[in-house]
CSV table of C-alpha atoms in Angstrom, one decimal:
chain,number,residue,atom,x,y,z
P,1,UNK,CA,-223.0,-21.1,-36.2
P,2,UNK,CA,-223.8,-24.6,-37.1
P,3,UNK,CA,-220.9,-27.0,-36.2
P,4,UNK,CA,-220.7,-30.5,-37.7
P,5,UNK,CA,-218.2,-33.4,-37.6
P,6,UNK,CA,-217.0,-35.4,-40.5
P,7,UNK,CA,-217.7,-38.6,-38.6
P,8,UNK,CA,-221.4,-37.7,-38.6
P,9,UNK,CA,-221.4,-38.2,-42.4
P,10,UNK,CA,-219.8,-41.6,-42.4
P,11,UNK,CA,-216.2,-40.4,-42.3
P,12,UNK,CA,-213.5,-42.8,-41.2
P,13,UNK,CA,-209.9,-41.9,-40.2
P,14,UNK,CA,-208.1,-45.1,-40.9
P,15,UNK,CA,-206.1,-43.8,-43.9
P,16,UNK,CA,-207.8,-46.4,-46.1
P,17,UNK,CA,-211.4,-45.4,-46.4
P,18,UNK,CA,-212.2,-42.9,-49.2
P,19,UNK,CA,-213.9,-40.0,-47.5
P,20,UNK,CA,-214.7,-38.0,-50.7
P,21,UNK,CA,-218.5,-38.6,-50.4
P,22,UNK,CA,-218.4,-37.8,-46.7
P,23,UNK,CA,-216.8,-34.4,-47.3
P,24,UNK,CA,-219.3,-33.6,-50.1
P,25,UNK,CA,-222.2,-34.5,-47.9
P,26,UNK,CA,-220.9,-32.4,-45.0
P,27,UNK,CA,-220.4,-29.3,-47.1
P,28,UNK,CA,-223.8,-29.8,-48.8
P,29,UNK,CA,-225.3,-29.7,-45.3
P,30,UNK,CA,-223.5,-26.5,-44.5
P,31,UNK,CA,-224.6,-25.0,-47.8
P,32,UNK,CA,-228.3,-25.9,-46.9
P,33,UNK,CA,-227.9,-24.1,-43.6
P,34,UNK,CA,-226.2,-21.0,-44.9
P,35,UNK,CA,-222.8,-22.0,-43.7
P,36,UNK,CA,-221.0,-23.2,-40.6
P,37,UNK,CA,-218.0,-25.2,-39.4
P,38,UNK,CA,-216.9,-28.7,-40.4
P,39,UNK,CA,-214.5,-30.2,-37.8
P,40,UNK,CA,-212.0,-32.8,-38.6
P,41,UNK,CA,-210.7,-34.7,-35.6
P,42,UNK,CA,-207.5,-36.7,-35.1
P,43,UNK,CA,-206.6,-39.5,-37.5
P,44,UNK,CA,-205.7,-39.9,-41.2
P,45,UNK,CA,-208.5,-38.9,-43.5
P,46,UNK,CA,-208.0,-40.2,-47.0
P,47,UNK,CA,-210.0,-38.3,-49.6
P,48,UNK,CA,-210.4,-36.9,-53.1
P,49,UNK,CA,-211.1,-33.3,-53.9
P,50,UNK,CA,-212.9,-31.1,-51.3
P,51,UNK,CA,-215.1,-28.1,-52.2
P,52,UNK,CA,-215.8,-25.4,-49.6
P,53,UNK,CA,-219.1,-23.4,-49.7
P,54,UNK,CA,-220.1,-19.8,-48.7
P,55,UNK,CA,-219.7,-18.9,-45.0
P,56,UNK,CA,-217.9,-22.2,-44.2
P,57,UNK,CA,-214.9,-23.1,-42.1
P,58,UNK,CA,-212.9,-26.2,-42.5
P,59,UNK,CA,-211.2,-26.8,-39.1
P,60,UNK,CA,-208.5,-29.4,-39.1
P,61,UNK,CA,-207.7,-30.3,-35.5
P,62,UNK,CA,-204.2,-31.0,-34.2
P,63,UNK,CA,-203.5,-34.7,-34.9
P,64,UNK,CA,-205.7,-34.7,-37.9
P,65,UNK,CA,-204.2,-35.2,-41.4
P,66,UNK,CA,-206.0,-35.0,-44.7
P,67,UNK,CA,-204.3,-37.1,-47.3
P,68,UNK,CA,-205.2,-37.2,-50.9
P,69,UNK,CA,-205.8,-40.0,-53.4
P,70,UNK,CA,-203.1,-39.8,-56.1
P,71,UNK,CA,-205.2,-41.0,-59.1
P,72,UNK,CA,-205.4,-38.2,-61.6
P,73,UNK,CA,-208.8,-39.4,-62.7
P,74,UNK,CA,-210.1,-38.5,-59.3
P,75,UNK,CA,-209.6,-34.7,-60.0
P,76,UNK,CA,-212.0,-33.7,-62.8
P,77,UNK,CA,-211.3,-30.5,-64.9
P,78,UNK,CA,-211.9,-27.3,-63.1
P,79,UNK,CA,-211.5,-23.7,-64.3
P,80,UNK,CA,-208.4,-22.0,-63.1
P,81,UNK,CA,-205.3,-20.2,-64.3
P,82,UNK,CA,-202.3,-22.4,-64.9
P,83,UNK,CA,-198.9,-20.8,-65.2
P,84,UNK,CA,-200.5,-17.5,-66.2
P,85,UNK,CA,-203.1,-18.6,-68.7
P,86,UNK,CA,-206.8,-19.2,-68.0
P,87,UNK,CA,-207.7,-22.8,-68.7
P,88,UNK,CA,-209.0,-26.0,-67.2
P,89,UNK,CA,-206.7,-28.1,-65.0
P,90,UNK,CA,-207.2,-30.9,-62.5
P,91,UNK,CA,-209.4,-29.9,-59.6
P,92,UNK,CA,-207.3,-28.7,-56.7
P,93,UNK,CA,-207.2,-30.9,-53.6
P,94,UNK,CA,-209.0,-28.3,-51.5
P,95,UNK,CA,-210.9,-25.6,-53.4
P,96,UNK,CA,-213.1,-22.7,-52.7
P,97,UNK,CA,-214.6,-21.2,-55.9
P,98,UNK,CA,-217.0,-18.2,-56.1
P,99,UNK,CA,-217.3,-18.2,-52.3
P,100,UNK,CA,-217.5,-15.5,-49.7
P,101,UNK,CA,-216.4,-15.8,-46.0
P,102,UNK,CA,-214.4,-19.0,-46.2
P,103,UNK,CA,-211.8,-20.2,-43.8
P,104,UNK,CA,-209.4,-23.1,-43.4
P,105,UNK,CA,-207.9,-23.3,-39.9
P,106,UNK,CA,-206.6,-25.5,-37.2
P,107,UNK,CA,-203.3,-27.1,-36.2
P,108,UNK,CA,-203.6,-30.2,-38.4
P,109,UNK,CA,-202.0,-31.2,-41.7
P,110,UNK,CA,-203.0,-31.2,-45.4
P,111,UNK,CA,-200.8,-33.8,-47.2
P,112,UNK,CA,-200.9,-33.8,-50.9
P,113,UNK,CA,-199.1,-37.1,-51.4
P,114,UNK,CA,-197.0,-35.3,-53.9
P,115,UNK,CA,-194.3,-38.0,-54.4
P,116,UNK,CA,-196.6,-40.1,-56.6
P,117,UNK,CA,-197.4,-37.0,-58.8
P,118,UNK,CA,-193.7,-36.0,-59.1
P,119,UNK,CA,-193.0,-39.6,-60.1
P,120,UNK,CA,-195.5,-39.4,-62.9
P,121,UNK,CA,-193.9,-36.1,-64.1
P,122,UNK,CA,-190.5,-37.7,-64.1
P,123,UNK,CA,-191.7,-40.8,-66.0
P,124,UNK,CA,-193.3,-38.7,-68.7
P,125,UNK,CA,-190.1,-36.7,-69.2
P,126,UNK,CA,-188.0,-39.9,-69.3
P,127,UNK,CA,-190.4,-41.3,-71.9
P,128,UNK,CA,-190.1,-38.2,-74.0
P,129,UNK,CA,-193.8,-37.6,-74.0
P,130,UNK,CA,-194.6,-34.5,-76.1
P,131,UNK,CA,-198.4,-34.5,-76.4
P,132,UNK,CA,-201.5,-35.6,-74.4
P,133,UNK,CA,-201.8,-39.3,-74.1
P,134,UNK,CA,-203.7,-40.3,-71.0
P,135,UNK,CA,-207.4,-40.0,-70.9
P,136,UNK,CA,-207.3,-37.1,-68.3
P,137,UNK,CA,-204.8,-35.3,-70.5
P,138,UNK,CA,-206.9,-35.7,-73.6
P,139,UNK,CA,-209.9,-34.4,-71.6
P,140,UNK,CA,-208.1,-31.2,-70.6
P,141,UNK,CA,-206.7,-30.7,-74.1
P,142,UNK,CA,-210.2,-30.8,-75.5
P,143,UNK,CA,-211.3,-28.1,-73.0
P,144,UNK,CA,-208.1,-26.0,-73.7
P,145,UNK,CA,-208.0,-25.3,-77.5
P,146,UNK,CA,-204.8,-23.7,-78.6
P,147,UNK,CA,-202.9,-24.9,-75.5
P,148,UNK,CA,-199.9,-25.8,-77.8
P,149,UNK,CA,-199.2,-22.1,-78.4
P,150,UNK,CA,-199.8,-20.9,-74.8
P,151,UNK,CA,-196.9,-19.7,-72.7
P,152,UNK,CA,-195.7,-21.7,-69.7
P,153,UNK,CA,-192.9,-21.8,-67.2
P,154,UNK,CA,-191.9,-25.4,-67.7
P,155,UNK,CA,-194.7,-27.2,-65.7
P,156,UNK,CA,-196.0,-29.4,-68.5
P,157,UNK,CA,-198.6,-27.5,-70.5
P,158,UNK,CA,-197.5,-29.2,-73.7
P,159,UNK,CA,-198.8,-32.6,-72.6
P,160,UNK,CA,-201.7,-31.2,-70.6
P,161,UNK,CA,-200.6,-33.0,-67.4
P,162,UNK,CA,-201.9,-30.0,-65.4
P,163,UNK,CA,-201.5,-31.2,-61.9
P,164,UNK,CA,-203.7,-29.9,-59.1
P,165,UNK,CA,-202.7,-27.3,-56.5
P,166,UNK,CA,-203.0,-28.3,-52.9
P,167,UNK,CA,-205.3,-25.3,-51.8
P,168,UNK,CA,-206.9,-22.9,-54.2
P,169,UNK,CA,-209.2,-19.9,-53.7
P,170,UNK,CA,-210.8,-18.9,-57.0
P,171,UNK,CA,-213.0,-15.7,-57.3
P,172,UNK,CA,-213.4,-15.5,-53.6
P,173,UNK,CA,-214.0,-12.7,-51.1
P,174,UNK,CA,-213.0,-12.6,-47.5
P,175,UNK,CA,-210.9,-15.7,-47.2
P,176,UNK,CA,-208.6,-16.9,-44.4
P,177,UNK,CA,-206.0,-19.7,-44.3
P,178,UNK,CA,-204.4,-20.0,-41.0
P,179,UNK,CA,-202.5,-22.4,-38.7
P,180,UNK,CA,-202.4,-25.5,-40.8
P,181,UNK,CA,-199.4,-27.4,-42.1
P,182,UNK,CA,-199.3,-28.0,-45.8
P,183,UNK,CA,-196.9,-30.5,-47.3
P,184,UNK,CA,-196.1,-32.6,-50.4
P,185,UNK,CA,-198.1,-30.6,-52.9
P,186,UNK,CA,-198.5,-32.1,-56.4
P,187,UNK,CA,-198.0,-28.6,-58.0
P,188,UNK,CA,-198.3,-25.1,-56.5
P,189,UNK,CA,-199.2,-25.3,-52.8
P,190,UNK,CA,-201.5,-22.3,-52.1
P,191,UNK,CA,-203.0,-20.6,-55.1
P,192,UNK,CA,-205.4,-17.7,-54.5
P,193,UNK,CA,-206.8,-16.5,-57.9
P,194,UNK,CA,-209.0,-13.4,-58.5
P,195,UNK,CA,-209.6,-13.2,-54.8
P,196,UNK,CA,-210.1,-10.1,-52.7
P,197,UNK,CA,-209.5,-9.7,-48.9
P,198,UNK,CA,-207.3,-12.7,-48.2
P,199,UNK,CA,-205.3,-13.4,-45.0
P,200,UNK,CA,-202.7,-16.2,-44.9
P,201,UNK,CA,-201.1,-16.5,-41.5
P,202,UNK,CA,-199.2,-18.8,-39.2
P,203,UNK,CA,-199.1,-21.6,-41.8
P,204,UNK,CA,-196.2,-24.0,-42.6
P,205,UNK,CA,-195.5,-25.2,-46.1
P,206,UNK,CA,-193.0,-28.0,-46.7
P,207,UNK,CA,-192.2,-29.6,-50.0
P,208,UNK,CA,-188.8,-31.2,-50.9
P,209,UNK,CA,-186.4,-28.9,-52.7
P,210,UNK,CA,-186.2,-31.4,-55.6
P,211,UNK,CA,-190.0,-31.5,-56.1
P,212,UNK,CA,-191.0,-29.9,-59.5
P,213,UNK,CA,-193.0,-26.7,-59.6
P,214,UNK,CA,-194.1,-26.9,-55.9
P,215,UNK,CA,-194.2,-23.1,-55.2
P,216,UNK,CA,-195.3,-22.2,-51.7
P,217,UNK,CA,-197.8,-19.3,-52.0
P,218,UNK,CA,-198.8,-18.0,-55.5
P,219,UNK,CA,-200.9,-14.8,-55.2
P,220,UNK,CA,-202.4,-14.5,-58.7
P,221,UNK,CA,-204.3,-11.4,-59.7
P,222,UNK,CA,-205.6,-10.8,-56.1
P,223,UNK,CA,-206.2,-7.7,-54.1
P,224,UNK,CA,-205.9,-6.7,-50.4
P,225,UNK,CA,-203.7,-9.7,-49.3
P,226,UNK,CA,-201.9,-10.2,-46.0
P,227,UNK,CA,-199.3,-12.9,-45.6
P,228,UNK,CA,-198.1,-13.0,-42.0
P,229,UNK,CA,-195.8,-15.1,-39.9
P,230,UNK,CA,-195.6,-18.0,-42.4
P,231,UNK,CA,-192.8,-20.6,-42.8
P,232,UNK,CA,-192.2,-21.8,-46.4
P,233,UNK,CA,-189.7,-24.4,-47.5
P,234,UNK,CA,-190.3,-25.6,-51.1
P,235,UNK,CA,-188.8,-26.8,-54.4
P,236,UNK,CA,-189.6,-23.6,-56.4
P,237,UNK,CA,-190.5,-20.0,-55.6
P,238,UNK,CA,-191.5,-19.4,-52.0
P,239,UNK,CA,-193.9,-16.4,-51.7
P,240,UNK,CA,-194.8,-15.3,-55.2
P,241,UNK,CA,-197.0,-12.6,-56.7
P,242,UNK,CA,-198.3,-13.0,-60.2
P,243,UNK,CA,-200.9,-11.5,-62.6
P,244,UNK,CA,-201.2,-13.5,-65.8
P,245,UNK,CA,-198.9,-14.2,-68.7
P,246,UNK,CA,-198.7,-12.4,-72.1
P,247,UNK,CA,-201.8,-11.8,-74.2
P,248,UNK,CA,-204.1,-13.8,-72.0
P,249,UNK,CA,-203.1,-12.0,-68.9
P,250,UNK,CA,-203.5,-8.6,-70.6
P,251,UNK,CA,-206.9,-9.6,-71.8
P,252,UNK,CA,-208.0,-10.5,-68.3
P,253,UNK,CA,-206.4,-7.4,-66.9
P,254,UNK,CA,-206.6,-8.1,-63.2
P,255,UNK,CA,-203.5,-6.8,-61.4
P,256,UNK,CA,-202.2,-8.0,-58.0
P,257,UNK,CA,-202.3,-5.1,-55.7
P,258,UNK,CA,-202.2,-4.0,-52.0
P,259,UNK,CA,-200.1,-6.9,-50.6
P,260,UNK,CA,-198.4,-7.0,-47.3
P,261,UNK,CA,-195.8,-9.7,-46.5
P,262,UNK,CA,-194.5,-9.6,-42.9
P,263,UNK,CA,-192.5,-11.7,-40.4
P,264,UNK,CA,-192.2,-14.7,-42.7
P,265,UNK,CA,-189.4,-17.3,-43.2
P,266,UNK,CA,-188.6,-18.9,-46.5
P,267,UNK,CA,-186.0,-21.6,-47.0
P,268,UNK,CA,-184.5,-23.6,-49.9
P,269,UNK,CA,-186.7,-22.0,-52.6
P,270,UNK,CA,-185.6,-20.8,-56.0
P,271,UNK,CA,-186.7,-17.3,-54.8
P,272,UNK,CA,-187.8,-16.1,-51.4
P,273,UNK,CA,-190.2,-13.2,-52.1
P,274,UNK,CA,-190.8,-13.3,-55.9
P,275,UNK,CA,-192.6,-11.2,-58.5
P,276,UNK,CA,-193.5,-12.9,-61.7
P,277,UNK,CA,-192.6,-14.2,-64.1
P,278,UNK,CA,-196.4,-14.0,-64.9
P,279,UNK,CA,-196.7,-10.2,-64.8
P,280,UNK,CA,-199.1,-9.3,-67.5
P,281,UNK,CA,-201.7,-7.2,-65.6
P,282,UNK,CA,-199.2,-5.6,-63.3
P,283,UNK,CA,-198.2,-5.9,-59.6
P,284,UNK,CA,-198.3,-2.8,-57.4
P,285,UNK,CA,-198.5,-1.4,-53.9
P,286,UNK,CA,-196.5,-4.2,-52.2
P,287,UNK,CA,-194.7,-4.0,-48.9
P,288,UNK,CA,-192.6,-6.8,-47.5
P,289,UNK,CA,-190.7,-6.4,-44.2
P,290,UNK,CA,-189.0,-8.3,-41.4
P,291,UNK,CA,-188.6,-11.6,-43.3
P,292,UNK,CA,-185.8,-14.1,-43.2
P,293,UNK,CA,-185.1,-15.5,-46.7
P,294,UNK,CA,-181.7,-17.2,-45.9
P,295,UNK,CA,-180.8,-20.3,-47.7
P,296,UNK,CA,-182.9,-19.6,-50.8
P,297,UNK,CA,-181.4,-19.4,-54.2
P,298,UNK,CA,-182.4,-15.7,-54.5
P,299,UNK,CA,-183.9,-13.7,-51.7
P,300,UNK,CA,-185.7,-10.9,-53.6
P,301,UNK,CA,-186.6,-12.1,-57.1
P,302,UNK,CA,-188.4,-10.0,-59.7
P,303,UNK,CA,-188.5,-11.8,-63.1
P,304,UNK,CA,-190.2,-11.2,-66.4
P,305,UNK,CA,-189.3,-10.9,-70.1
P,306,UNK,CA,-190.5,-9.5,-73.4
P,307,UNK,CA,-193.9,-11.0,-74.2
P,308,UNK,CA,-195.0,-11.3,-70.6
P,309,UNK,CA,-196.2,-7.7,-70.2
P,310,UNK,CA,-197.2,-5.8,-67.0
P,311,UNK,CA,-196.4,-2.7,-64.9
P,312,UNK,CA,-194.6,-3.4,-61.6
P,313,UNK,CA,-194.3,-0.5,-59.3
P,314,UNK,CA,-194.7,0.9,-55.7
P,315,UNK,CA,-192.8,-2.0,-54.2
P,316,UNK,CA,-191.0,-1.6,-50.8
P,317,UNK,CA,-188.8,-4.4,-49.5
P,318,UNK,CA,-187.5,-3.7,-46.0
P,319,UNK,CA,-185.4,-5.4,-43.4
P,320,UNK,CA,-185.0,-8.7,-45.2
P,321,UNK,CA,-182.2,-11.1,-44.2
P,322,UNK,CA,-180.8,-13.1,-47.1
P,323,UNK,CA,-177.8,-15.1,-45.9
P,324,UNK,CA,-176.3,-18.1,-47.8
P,325,UNK,CA,-178.1,-17.3,-51.1
P,326,UNK,CA,-176.8,-17.5,-54.6
P,327,UNK,CA,-177.8,-13.9,-55.1
P,328,UNK,CA,-179.7,-11.8,-52.5
P,329,UNK,CA,-181.4,-9.4,-55.1
P,330,UNK,CA,-182.3,-10.5,-58.6
P,331,UNK,CA,-184.3,-8.3,-60.9
P,332,UNK,CA,-184.3,-10.1,-64.3
P,333,UNK,CA,-186.0,-9.0,-67.5
P,334,UNK,CA,-184.3,-11.8,-69.5
P,335,UNK,CA,-186.0,-14.7,-67.6
P,336,UNK,CA,-185.5,-17.9,-69.7
P,337,UNK,CA,-187.8,-20.6,-68.3
P,338,UNK,CA,-190.4,-21.8,-70.8
P,339,UNK,CA,-188.4,-20.8,-73.9
P,340,UNK,CA,-185.9,-23.1,-75.6
P,341,UNK,CA,-184.6,-20.8,-78.3
P,342,UNK,CA,-181.6,-18.9,-76.8
P,343,UNK,CA,-181.4,-16.8,-80.0
P,344,UNK,CA,-185.0,-15.5,-79.8
P,345,UNK,CA,-185.5,-11.7,-80.0
P,346,UNK,CA,-186.9,-12.1,-76.5
P,347,UNK,CA,-183.3,-12.1,-75.3
P,348,UNK,CA,-181.8,-9.5,-77.7
P,349,UNK,CA,-179.4,-6.9,-76.2
P,350,UNK,CA,-180.7,-4.4,-78.8
P,351,UNK,CA,-183.8,-2.3,-78.3
P,352,UNK,CA,-187.0,-4.0,-79.5
P,353,UNK,CA,-190.3,-2.3,-80.2
P,354,UNK,CA,-192.3,-1.4,-77.1
P,355,UNK,CA,-195.7,-3.1,-77.1
P,356,UNK,CA,-198.4,-4.0,-74.6
P,357,UNK,CA,-196.4,-7.1,-73.9
P,358,UNK,CA,-193.3,-5.2,-72.8
P,359,UNK,CA,-192.9,-5.5,-69.0
P,360,UNK,CA,-192.0,-2.4,-67.0
P,361,UNK,CA,-190.4,-2.1,-63.5
P,362,UNK,CA,-190.2,1.2,-61.7
P,363,UNK,CA,-190.5,2.8,-58.2
P,364,UNK,CA,-188.9,0.0,-56.2
P,365,UNK,CA,-187.3,0.6,-52.8
P,366,UNK,CA,-185.0,-2.0,-51.1
P,367,UNK,CA,-184.2,-0.8,-47.6
P,368,UNK,CA,-182.2,-2.1,-44.7
P,369,UNK,CA,-181.5,-5.5,-46.2
P,370,UNK,CA,-178.5,-7.8,-45.6
P,371,UNK,CA,-176.9,-10.9,-47.0
P,372,UNK,CA,-173.8,-12.9,-46.0
P,373,UNK,CA,-172.1,-15.6,-48.0
P,374,UNK,CA,-173.7,-14.8,-51.3
P,375,UNK,CA,-172.3,-17.5,-53.5
P,376,UNK,CA,-172.9,-16.2,-57.1
P,377,UNK,CA,-173.0,-12.5,-56.7
P,378,UNK,CA,-173.9,-9.5,-54.5
P,379,UNK,CA,-176.8,-8.5,-56.8
P,380,UNK,CA,-178.3,-8.7,-60.3
P,381,UNK,CA,-180.3,-5.9,-61.8
P,382,UNK,CA,-181.0,-6.2,-65.5
P,383,UNK,CA,-183.7,-4.2,-67.3
P,384,UNK,CA,-184.5,-4.1,-71.0
P,385,UNK,CA,-182.8,-1.5,-73.3
P,386,UNK,CA,-186.2,-0.3,-74.6
P,387,UNK,CA,-187.7,-0.3,-71.1
P,388,UNK,CA,-185.0,0.3,-68.4
P,389,UNK,CA,-185.7,-0.1,-64.7
P,390,UNK,CA,-186.6,3.3,-63.3
P,391,UNK,CA,-186.6,4.9,-59.9
P,392,UNK,CA,-184.8,2.1,-58.1
P,393,UNK,CA,-183.5,2.9,-54.7
P,394,UNK,CA,-181.4,0.6,-52.6
P,395,UNK,CA,-180.4,2.0,-49.2
P,396,UNK,CA,-178.8,1.0,-46.0
P,397,UNK,CA,-177.9,-2.5,-47.2
P,398,UNK,CA,-174.9,-4.8,-46.6
P,399,UNK,CA,-173.9,-7.8,-48.8
P,400,UNK,CA,-170.9,-10.1,-48.5
P,401,UNK,CA,-169.9,-12.5,-51.2
P,402,UNK,CA,-168.4,-15.9,-50.7
P,403,UNK,CA,-165.3,-15.7,-52.8
P,404,UNK,CA,-164.4,-19.4,-52.1
P,405,UNK,CA,-167.7,-20.6,-53.7
P,406,UNK,CA,-167.4,-22.2,-57.1
P,407,UNK,CA,-170.8,-20.9,-58.1
P,408,UNK,CA,-170.6,-18.6,-61.1
P,409,UNK,CA,-172.0,-15.1,-61.3
P,410,UNK,CA,-173.9,-16.4,-64.3
P,411,UNK,CA,-176.1,-18.4,-61.8
P,412,UNK,CA,-177.4,-15.2,-60.2
P,413,UNK,CA,-180.7,-15.9,-62.0
P,414,UNK,CA,-182.1,-17.9,-64.9
P,415,UNK,CA,-181.6,-15.9,-68.1
P,416,UNK,CA,-180.5,-16.1,-71.7
P,417,UNK,CA,-178.6,-13.5,-73.9
P,418,UNK,CA,-176.5,-11.6,-71.4
P,419,UNK,CA,-172.7,-11.4,-71.7
P,420,UNK,CA,-170.5,-13.4,-69.4
P,421,UNK,CA,-169.1,-11.9,-66.2
P,422,UNK,CA,-166.7,-13.5,-63.9
P,423,UNK,CA,-166.7,-11.3,-60.8
P,424,UNK,CA,-169.3,-11.7,-58.0
P,425,UNK,CA,-170.1,-8.0,-58.1
P,426,UNK,CA,-173.4,-6.3,-58.0
P,427,UNK,CA,-174.3,-6.2,-61.7
P,428,UNK,CA,-176.4,-3.3,-63.0
P,429,UNK,CA,-177.6,-3.2,-66.6
P,430,UNK,CA,-180.3,-1.0,-68.1
P,431,UNK,CA,-181.2,0.7,-64.8
P,432,UNK,CA,-180.1,4.3,-65.3
P,433,UNK,CA,-180.3,6.5,-62.3
P,434,UNK,CA,-180.5,3.6,-59.8
P,435,UNK,CA,-179.7,5.1,-56.4
P,436,UNK,CA,-177.4,3.2,-54.0
P,437,UNK,CA,-177.0,4.9,-50.7
P,438,UNK,CA,-175.0,3.5,-47.8
P,439,UNK,CA,-174.8,0.1,-49.6
P,440,UNK,CA,-171.8,-1.9,-48.4
P,441,UNK,CA,-170.5,-4.8,-50.6
P,442,UNK,CA,-167.6,-6.9,-49.2
P,443,UNK,CA,-165.8,-9.6,-51.0
P,444,UNK,CA,-165.5,-9.0,-54.8
P,445,UNK,CA,-162.6,-7.1,-56.2
P,446,UNK,CA,-165.1,-4.9,-58.0
P,447,UNK,CA,-168.2,-3.9,-56.0
P,448,UNK,CA,-170.4,-2.8,-58.9
P,449,UNK,CA,-170.4,-3.6,-62.6
P,450,UNK,CA,-172.4,-1.1,-64.6
P,451,UNK,CA,-173.3,-2.1,-68.2
């Protein structure tokens, strides 16, 4: 296999020189030779976007750090899916598109310089910006007709400030991401989209908890995925499975399926292991085991709502530790983010017509899990009246609530429309036949609230 070094293409590791052209020349050379390995030695390598090619490996050696220019104009529009809808967004920092046999490895660091991007987000919100203004926003708006009416999760679609992901695999086969440290992502950190046969292992992801929309790993309409021995500490969801949102996701119709998550640690995130809220094409055949999700807001989090669509089933979550969460298990079909109208029929307590955009959750097993010091509640299971959660089994679990915490049970997850409760019990609504076997709940004066 051909092995080349970025220095051979004029690369400089002083943290000042722009290596964008050097990376392009190096990967062009690998493409001409049918693939190979690009080695990045120690130093600080400043660059713009990087594109991998077929049969290529990007090896970032220990002591090497890729840092990225924070000018939005440096990241031209690229096809992706952004918060569940196909569109053009800013080119991710490291991207493999329509590639086979690609690998990112090593013990080095990929640093997205996210603080500058988060500052732009904050400034735009403070200014009350409501439509595209900057040239790069206007360029994306032109490429994304109808964006005003597309669903989102709160990331900024309305102004078309569609920040780049840190690492993205789009339409790839046989991809590996291993060993590296990823930090300070502008937006989602690792985003595999429409990719088959993916292994993510032994990586570390660290973004500040206050950083907006900086999910750790977002597996989006992918198949045959292994996420092994990873550490994730981020400002949004930790390890998340998605499959498109609403009508666009149903049109694309690519489920996420055959996923294994094992021996991982997630800290600080809004959710530890998460399903949704982009669920349109379904998520199925998922097994997560032997993970520590302590210190997250919610350990296990399944979230969707009317209009999002999708069939979620054959999910087994086993031997997960979820201490010091708000709520260890949240299954929420009234998820509110991205909707401002609290009186919308999306959040009605009455049955609504069942359509292709009605999400469904069934055949879920939660086994051998535990959580101490749950601050808001021991659990939160809420289905839709027209589409209850079916065949839910929770067995051999132990949860203890922190009755001294001032956090309300209404903070168990993010929702609209549900009646108030004041006890930190395990709340169950629209989940008939849910089986609880050898489930011990300590702390609240009522262990379960059935609605």
